[in-house]
Short mmCIF file of C-alpha atoms in Angstrom, two decimals:
data_model
loop_
_atom_site.label_atom_id
_atom_site.label_comp_id
_atom_site.label_asym_id
_atom_site.label_seq_id
_atom_site.Cartn_x
_atom_site.Cartn_y
_atom_site.Cartn_z
CA MET A 1 74.32 98.45 114.89
CA ALA A 2 71.49 100.96 115.22
CA LEU A 3 68.18 99.45 116.21
CA GLY A 4 64.66 100.65 116.82
CA PRO A 5 62.95 99.94 120.16
CA ARG A 6 63.32 96.19 120.65
CA SER A 7 60.46 93.96 121.72
CA HIS A 8 60.94 91.63 124.66
CA GLU A 9 58.71 89.13 126.36
CA THR A 10 58.16 91.56 129.22
CA GLY A 11 57.90 94.76 127.17
CA THR A 12 59.81 97.14 124.89
CA SER A 13 63.36 98.39 125.41
CA PHE A 14 63.91 102.02 126.43
CA TYR A 15 67.03 102.01 124.22
CA GLN A 16 67.14 102.28 120.44
CA TYR A 17 70.35 100.20 120.38
CA ASP A 18 71.89 97.28 122.25
CA PRO A 19 73.54 98.95 125.30
CA SER A 20 76.96 97.58 126.23
CA LEU A 21 77.37 96.13 129.72
CA ALA A 22 81.18 95.97 129.45
CA VAL A 23 81.58 99.66 128.62
CA ALA A 24 79.10 100.61 131.35
CA ILE A 25 81.09 98.58 133.93
CA VAL A 26 84.41 100.21 132.98
CA THR A 27 82.83 103.68 133.12
CA ALA A 28 81.16 102.96 136.46
CA ASP A 29 84.49 101.76 137.89
CA LEU A 30 86.33 104.89 136.74
CA TYR A 31 83.71 107.25 138.15
CA GLY A 32 83.48 105.19 141.33
CA ILE A 33 87.23 105.59 141.92
CA ALA A 34 87.03 109.31 141.13
CA PHE A 35 84.16 109.71 143.61
CA ILE A 36 86.04 107.93 146.41
CA LEU A 37 89.16 110.04 145.88
CA THR A 38 87.10 113.24 145.66
CA PHE A 39 85.35 112.36 148.92
CA VAL A 40 88.67 111.60 150.68
CA GLN A 41 90.19 114.90 149.53
CA TRP A 42 87.07 116.76 150.58
CA ILE A 43 87.48 115.45 154.14
CA ARG A 44 91.25 115.85 154.14
CA TYR A 45 91.22 119.53 153.21
CA LYS A 46 87.94 120.35 154.99
CA SER A 47 86.84 122.20 151.87
CA TRP A 48 83.14 122.10 152.67
CA ILE A 49 82.03 124.09 149.62
CA TRP A 50 83.51 121.26 147.54
CA ALA A 51 80.58 119.09 148.65
CA VAL A 52 79.00 120.18 145.36
CA MET A 53 81.70 118.29 143.42
CA VAL A 54 81.43 115.31 145.76
CA LEU A 55 77.71 115.17 144.98
CA ALA A 56 78.34 115.54 141.23
CA ALA A 57 80.91 112.70 141.27
CA ALA A 58 78.50 110.52 143.26
CA MET A 59 75.75 111.20 140.72
CA GLU A 60 78.02 110.13 137.87
CA ALA A 61 79.13 106.97 139.69
CA VAL A 62 75.60 105.96 140.69
CA GLY A 63 74.34 106.90 137.23
CA TYR A 64 76.72 104.51 135.49
CA ILE A 65 76.18 101.79 138.08
CA GLY A 66 72.50 102.21 137.29
CA ARG A 67 73.33 101.97 133.59
CA CYS A 68 75.09 98.65 134.21
CA ILE A 69 71.86 97.33 135.71
CA SER A 70 69.74 98.97 133.03
CA THR A 71 71.68 97.30 130.19
CA GLN A 72 70.51 93.96 131.56
CA ASN A 73 66.98 95.17 132.28
CA VAL A 74 66.23 97.33 129.26
CA THR A 75 62.46 97.31 129.81
CA GLU A 76 62.63 98.44 133.45
CA LYS A 77 61.57 102.06 133.68
CA PRO A 78 62.74 103.09 137.21
CA ILE A 79 66.38 102.16 136.71
CA TYR A 80 66.41 103.71 133.24
CA VAL A 81 65.00 106.97 134.65
CA LEU A 82 67.58 106.94 137.47
CA GLN A 83 70.66 106.49 135.30
CA PHE A 84 69.46 108.88 132.60
CA SER A 85 68.61 111.69 135.03
CA LEU A 86 71.82 111.44 137.08
CA ILE A 87 74.10 111.39 134.03
CA ILE A 88 72.26 114.33 132.44
CA LEU A 89 72.25 116.54 135.55
CA SER A 90 75.64 116.03 137.24
CA PRO A 91 77.65 118.31 134.88
CA VAL A 92 75.36 121.19 135.87
CA LEU A 93 76.73 120.86 139.42
CA MET A 94 80.28 120.73 138.06
CA ALA A 95 79.64 124.01 136.28
CA ALA A 96 78.62 125.51 139.64
CA CYS A 97 81.96 124.32 141.06
CA CYS A 98 83.78 126.25 138.33
CA TYR A 99 81.86 129.41 139.22
CA ILE A 100 82.68 129.01 142.90
CA LEU A 101 86.38 128.31 142.32
CA PHE A 102 86.83 131.21 139.95
CA SER A 103 85.27 133.56 142.48
CA ARG A 104 87.50 132.25 145.31
CA ILE A 105 90.65 132.51 143.16
CA LEU A 106 89.74 136.08 142.31
CA PHE A 107 89.26 136.99 145.98
CA LEU A 108 92.65 135.44 146.80
CA VAL A 109 94.65 137.04 144.01
CA VAL A 110 93.12 140.44 143.35
CA PRO A 111 93.33 143.18 146.02
CA ARG A 112 89.97 144.65 147.04
CA GLU A 113 90.58 148.01 145.38
CA SER A 114 91.33 146.31 142.03
CA ARG A 115 88.18 144.18 141.85
CA THR A 116 86.51 146.32 139.23
CA LEU A 117 84.04 145.61 136.45
CA ARG A 118 86.77 146.34 133.94
CA LEU A 119 88.88 143.51 135.36
CA CYS A 120 86.17 140.94 136.09
CA TRP A 121 83.22 142.03 133.91
CA VAL A 122 81.01 140.95 136.82
CA PRO A 123 81.23 142.26 140.41
CA PRO A 124 83.33 139.56 142.16
CA ARG A 125 80.92 139.09 145.06
CA PHE A 126 78.11 138.43 142.58
CA ILE A 127 79.96 136.00 140.29
CA THR A 128 78.77 132.93 142.19
CA PRO A 129 75.15 134.06 142.79
CA ILE A 130 74.60 135.27 139.21
CA PHE A 131 76.06 132.27 137.39
CA VAL A 132 74.78 129.72 139.90
CA GLY A 133 71.35 131.31 139.44
CA PHE A 134 71.54 130.56 135.72
CA ASP A 135 72.80 127.10 136.62
CA ILE A 136 69.76 126.43 138.81
CA VAL A 137 67.40 127.46 136.01
CA ALA A 138 69.30 125.20 133.59
CA LEU A 139 69.20 122.38 136.14
CA LEU A 140 65.44 122.66 136.69
CA LEU A 141 64.72 122.73 132.96
CA GLN A 142 66.98 119.76 132.26
CA LEU A 143 65.47 117.89 135.20
CA SER A 144 61.94 118.58 133.95
CA GLY A 145 62.92 117.48 130.46
CA ALA A 146 64.62 114.34 131.74
CA ILE A 147 61.55 113.38 133.78
CA MET A 148 59.27 113.91 130.79
CA ILE A 149 61.54 111.88 128.50
CA SER A 150 61.85 109.11 131.06
CA SER A 151 58.09 109.01 131.70
CA ALA A 152 57.40 108.01 128.10
CA SER A 153 56.94 104.24 127.92
CA PRO A 154 57.83 102.57 124.60
CA GLY A 155 54.68 101.43 122.85
CA ASP A 156 52.41 104.16 124.25
CA SER A 157 50.51 106.15 121.63
CA ASP A 158 51.84 109.49 122.95
CA SER A 159 55.37 108.23 123.68
CA ALA A 160 57.02 110.08 120.78
CA ASP A 161 55.26 113.36 121.70
CA LYS A 162 56.38 113.10 125.33
CA VAL A 163 59.96 112.41 124.32
CA ASP A 164 60.05 115.30 121.86
CA LYS A 165 58.49 117.75 124.36
CA GLY A 166 60.87 116.58 127.08
CA LYS A 167 63.86 117.01 124.81
CA GLY A 168 62.64 120.49 123.88
CA ILE A 169 62.50 121.50 127.55
CA ALA A 170 65.88 119.92 128.28
CA MET A 171 67.33 121.64 125.21
CA ALA A 172 66.17 125.02 126.58
CA GLY A 173 68.05 124.22 129.79
CA VAL A 174 71.18 123.29 127.84
CA ILE A 175 70.96 126.52 125.80
CA ILE A 176 70.73 128.63 128.97
CA GLN A 177 73.69 126.73 130.40
CA LEU A 178 75.66 127.21 127.18
CA ILE A 179 75.05 130.98 127.07
CA ALA A 180 75.91 131.55 130.74
CA PHE A 181 78.83 129.14 130.70
CA GLY A 182 80.11 130.55 127.42
CA LEU A 183 80.25 134.07 128.86
CA PHE A 184 81.87 132.74 132.01
CA SER A 185 84.45 130.82 129.95
CA VAL A 186 85.57 133.97 128.16
CA ALA A 187 85.91 135.85 131.46
CA ALA A 188 87.79 132.96 133.13
CA VAL A 189 90.24 132.48 130.24
CA ARG A 190 90.80 136.25 130.03
CA PHE A 191 91.65 136.31 133.74
CA ASN A 192 94.69 134.09 133.01
CA PHE A 193 96.28 137.12 131.38
CA THR A 194 94.89 139.99 133.47
CA SER A 195 95.79 138.29 136.77
CA LYS A 196 99.54 138.12 136.11
CA ARG A 197 100.15 141.65 137.35
CA PHE A 198 98.86 140.71 140.81
CA SER A 199 101.28 137.80 141.39
CA LYS A 200 104.03 139.89 142.99
CA GLU A 201 101.55 141.69 145.25
CA LEU A 202 100.24 138.33 146.40
CA GLU A 203 103.72 137.18 147.40
CA GLN A 204 104.19 140.39 149.41
CA ARG A 205 100.89 139.95 151.24
CA TYR A 206 101.64 136.49 152.59
CA GLU A 207 104.60 134.89 154.35
CA GLN A 208 106.52 132.61 152.00
CA VAL A 209 107.61 129.09 152.98
CA GLY A 210 110.29 127.92 150.57
CA GLU A 211 109.78 128.29 146.84
CA LYS A 212 106.37 126.65 146.47
CA GLU A 213 104.26 127.63 149.47
CA TYR A 214 103.07 130.50 151.61
CA ILE A 215 101.06 130.82 154.81
CA ILE A 216 97.49 132.14 154.75
CA ASP A 217 95.50 132.32 157.98
CA GLY A 218 97.96 130.03 159.71
CA ARG A 219 97.82 127.28 157.06
CA VAL A 220 100.34 126.40 154.37
CA ARG A 221 99.06 126.79 150.80
CA ASN A 222 100.64 126.01 147.45
CA ARG A 223 101.72 129.21 145.69
CA HIS A 224 101.08 127.85 142.20
CA TRP A 225 97.45 128.99 142.04
CA PRO A 226 97.64 129.56 138.23
CA ALA A 227 97.69 125.76 137.86
CA LEU A 228 94.31 125.59 139.57
CA LEU A 229 92.99 128.40 137.37
CA ARG A 230 94.09 126.49 134.27
CA VAL A 231 92.29 123.38 135.49
CA VAL A 232 89.15 125.49 135.98
CA ASN A 233 89.53 126.80 132.42
CA LEU A 234 90.01 123.30 130.98
CA THR A 235 87.04 121.98 132.94
CA THR A 236 84.95 124.85 131.64
CA LEU A 237 85.81 124.01 128.03
CA LEU A 238 85.08 120.31 128.56
CA ILE A 239 81.66 121.02 130.06
CA LEU A 240 80.96 123.36 127.13
CA ALA A 241 81.87 120.59 124.67
CA ARG A 242 79.59 118.14 126.47
CA SER A 243 76.74 120.68 126.51
CA ILE A 244 77.06 121.14 122.75
CA TYR A 245 76.80 117.36 122.31
CA ARG A 246 73.64 117.23 124.43
CA LEU A 247 72.20 120.17 122.51
CA VAL A 248 72.75 118.26 119.26
CA GLU A 249 71.24 115.13 120.78
CA PHE A 250 68.10 116.90 121.99
CA SER A 251 67.69 118.88 118.77
CA GLU A 252 67.87 115.74 116.60
CA GLY A 253 64.86 114.17 118.28
CA SER A 254 64.30 110.48 118.95
CA GLY A 255 65.14 109.53 115.35
CA GLY A 256 68.56 111.21 115.33
CA TYR A 257 71.91 109.47 114.99
CA THR A 258 73.00 110.18 118.56
CA ASN A 259 69.81 108.59 119.91
CA LYS A 260 70.25 105.44 117.83
CA HIS A 261 73.93 104.85 118.62
CA GLU A 262 75.54 104.43 122.03
CA TRP A 263 79.12 105.47 121.31
CA PRO A 264 78.50 109.26 121.12
CA MET A 265 77.22 109.26 124.70
CA TYR A 266 80.41 107.64 126.01
CA VAL A 267 82.79 109.67 123.82
CA PHE A 268 81.17 113.11 124.16
CA ASP A 269 79.73 112.81 127.67
CA ALA A 270 81.35 110.14 129.86
CA LEU A 271 84.87 110.56 128.46
CA VAL A 272 84.68 114.37 128.27
CA ILE A 273 83.24 114.84 131.76
CA TYR A 274 85.57 112.41 133.57
CA PRO A 275 88.56 114.83 133.68
CA CYS A 276 86.25 117.44 135.23
CA VAL A 277 86.23 115.25 138.32
CA ALA A 278 89.61 113.50 138.10
CA LEU A 279 91.81 116.57 137.54
CA PHE A 280 90.63 118.19 140.78
CA VAL A 281 91.74 115.13 142.75
CA TYR A 282 95.36 116.12 142.08
CA TRP A 283 94.89 119.89 141.70
CA HIS A 284 92.53 120.08 144.64
CA PRO A 285 91.40 123.62 145.54
CA GLY A 286 92.24 122.92 149.20
CA LYS A 287 95.93 122.90 148.27
CA TYR A 288 95.79 126.44 146.93
CA LEU A 289 92.88 128.38 148.37
CA PRO A 290 91.91 129.53 151.84
CA HIS A 291 88.30 130.07 152.82
CA LEU A 292 86.64 127.02 151.27
CA GLY A 293 83.79 127.12 153.74
CA LEU A 294 80.24 127.83 152.68
CA ARG A 295 80.80 131.59 153.06
CA LEU A 296 83.76 133.89 152.64
CA PRO A 297 84.84 135.75 155.79
CA LYS A 298 83.85 139.43 155.69
CA GLU A 299 87.48 140.57 155.74
CA SER A 300 88.15 138.65 152.51
CA ARG A 301 85.27 140.14 150.52
#
């Protein structure tokens, strides 16, 4: 049932509904497991660039653990700010992971002479810097908006103004993320079709081991890199769907349906974002890609 800010003996709730402890616990458990597995795979494959996803998974797990505590302490500002900020910001880091993976797949699959603007629409070596640059701007705006929203204490005379201004700033960040990520999504999905002609050349460049693997730089890698590309594409679409939900939430203002009901947050954020972490546990980039350090070797650029 939708509620307005509820009065308590110690203050006023930061929620406009009764938050569910049970749902928060289940969500925290799922993200906690995903974080542990992501961390283990990160160490196992020594894919140091994947630290970005490890951090994003940790933010989700800690965010929902914080929400568990917050549901029982609805008037406590610090824990509310913590869980709200972490849950809002972590998908921005996941978007950066998609940019990085797409760039590394492209460098693996496409020969240097074929890495043209016509094929990629963006110079391959600049894919990560350009899109991550947009991501950083989106992150800073969403962080600023989240801080402003969280700083508004229920009952204050200017609380509604702070919340609306904060949501306006956060909405600008989401819009930037949507535009950049939307353009990236089209390029990434298109690459599924344009990359097929390079598959045979890839098999000729590297020594094959059986039907499913080849050797790159002395290490065995899975040859089925299109599976990883499809996971990147799916993750991209899921993050886009979540961003649209947050855009609707921020645009509605504090009196909107999504702000007065809890279920949209779990359905369109928690449930949508979870596969963005979990799928990469099985289809881990370390299985398919070489050069997952912080920088690509010069000979691979």
